Amino acid sequence: MAKPAEQLPNHDRFGFLPYREPTANNPHKLGECGCGCGEDVTNDCAYLKWDERVWVDRGHVIQYLKKYDDLEEVG
């Protein structure tokens, strides 16, 4: 099965672009937040990795657990 365009290396209609090292202006995208908010997680900011997913911060993990694992905050 073909890969979606988001999973292919950087390319345009003329072919694949040369690999660029990550810099402050060009951080590596590690993925989207695991909670489903759609926020990009890059290597230039602090992030969490849990359950083979990357998360923007603790609050997004808590959101996910409330939604899918019936986490309930008390007190």
Tab-separated table of C-alpha atoms in Angstrom:
chain	number	residue	atom	x	y	z
A	1	MET	CA	0.000	0.000	0.000
A	2	ALA	CA	1.270	3.483	-0.815
A	3	LYS	CA	2.335	5.812	1.991
A	4	PRO	CA	0.413	9.053	2.580
A	5	ALA	CA	2.215	12.210	1.434
A	6	GLU	CA	2.855	13.238	5.080
A	7	GLN	CA	5.025	10.147	5.602
A	8	LEU	CA	7.219	10.703	2.544
A	9	PRO	CA	10.481	12.671	2.722
A	10	ASN	CA	10.391	16.353	1.748
A	11	HIS	CA	9.665	16.572	-1.950
A	12	ASP	CA	8.194	18.767	-4.643
A	13	ARG	CA	7.115	18.106	-8.219
A	14	PHE	CA	10.760	17.891	-9.367
A	15	GLY	CA	11.799	15.172	-6.891
A	16	PHE	CA	13.009	14.770	-3.346
A	17	LEU	CA	14.613	17.718	-1.592
A	18	PRO	CA	17.999	17.301	0.072
A	19	TYR	CA	17.960	16.323	3.731
A	20	ARG	CA	18.315	19.332	6.014
A	21	GLU	CA	19.766	19.113	9.486
A	22	PRO	CA	17.430	20.419	12.180
A	23	THR	CA	18.059	24.014	13.202
A	24	ALA	CA	16.136	26.606	15.189
A	25	ASN	CA	14.266	27.521	12.003
A	26	ASN	CA	13.884	23.929	10.792
A	27	PRO	CA	13.128	21.581	13.729
A	28	HIS	CA	12.432	17.895	13.156
A	29	LYS	CA	8.748	17.048	13.465
A	30	LEU	CA	8.398	14.038	15.761
A	31	GLY	CA	4.672	13.648	15.164
A	32	GLU	CA	1.368	15.031	16.305
A	33	CYS	CA	0.251	15.096	19.907
A	34	GLY	CA	-1.136	11.734	21.034
A	35	CYS	CA	-4.307	13.269	22.488
A	36	GLY	CA	-5.625	14.082	19.027
A	37	CYS	CA	-5.448	17.887	19.279
A	38	GLY	CA	-3.373	18.011	16.076
A	39	GLU	CA	-0.547	20.048	17.601
A	40	ASP	CA	2.875	19.278	16.106
A	41	VAL	CA	5.563	17.941	18.427
A	42	THR	CA	9.081	18.945	17.362
A	43	ASN	CA	12.516	18.305	18.805
A	44	ASP	CA	13.034	21.972	19.714
A	45	CYS	CA	10.561	21.902	22.612
A	46	ALA	CA	10.036	19.770	25.710
A	47	TYR	CA	7.703	16.839	25.149
A	48	LEU	CA	6.645	13.522	26.670
A	49	LYS	CA	6.938	10.085	25.129
A	50	TRP	CA	4.624	7.389	26.445
A	51	ASP	CA	2.928	4.346	24.976
A	52	GLU	CA	4.788	4.769	21.640
A	53	ARG	CA	3.271	8.248	21.256
A	54	VAL	CA	4.546	11.770	21.722
A	55	TRP	CA	2.653	14.348	23.757
A	56	VAL	CA	2.971	18.139	23.970
A	57	ASP	CA	2.791	18.183	27.781
A	58	ARG	CA	1.240	16.523	30.835
A	59	GLY	CA	-2.073	18.284	30.364
A	60	HIS	CA	-2.567	16.590	26.995
A	61	VAL	CA	-1.880	13.149	28.524
A	62	ILE	CA	-4.490	13.881	31.206
A	63	GLN	CA	-6.982	14.987	28.498
A	64	TYR	CA	-6.411	11.724	26.664
A	65	LEU	CA	-6.849	9.605	29.807
A	66	LYS	CA	-10.055	11.425	30.743
A	67	LYS	CA	-11.469	10.829	27.296
A	68	TYR	CA	-10.434	7.215	26.672
A	69	ASP	CA	-9.564	5.600	30.033
A	70	ASP	CA	-12.251	7.096	32.287
A	71	LEU	CA	-9.757	9.035	34.385
A	72	GLU	CA	-11.577	11.107	36.970
A	73	GLU	CA	-10.018	13.944	38.926
A	74	VAL	CA	-11.175	14.113	42.557
A	75	GLY	CA	-10.498	16.480	45.401
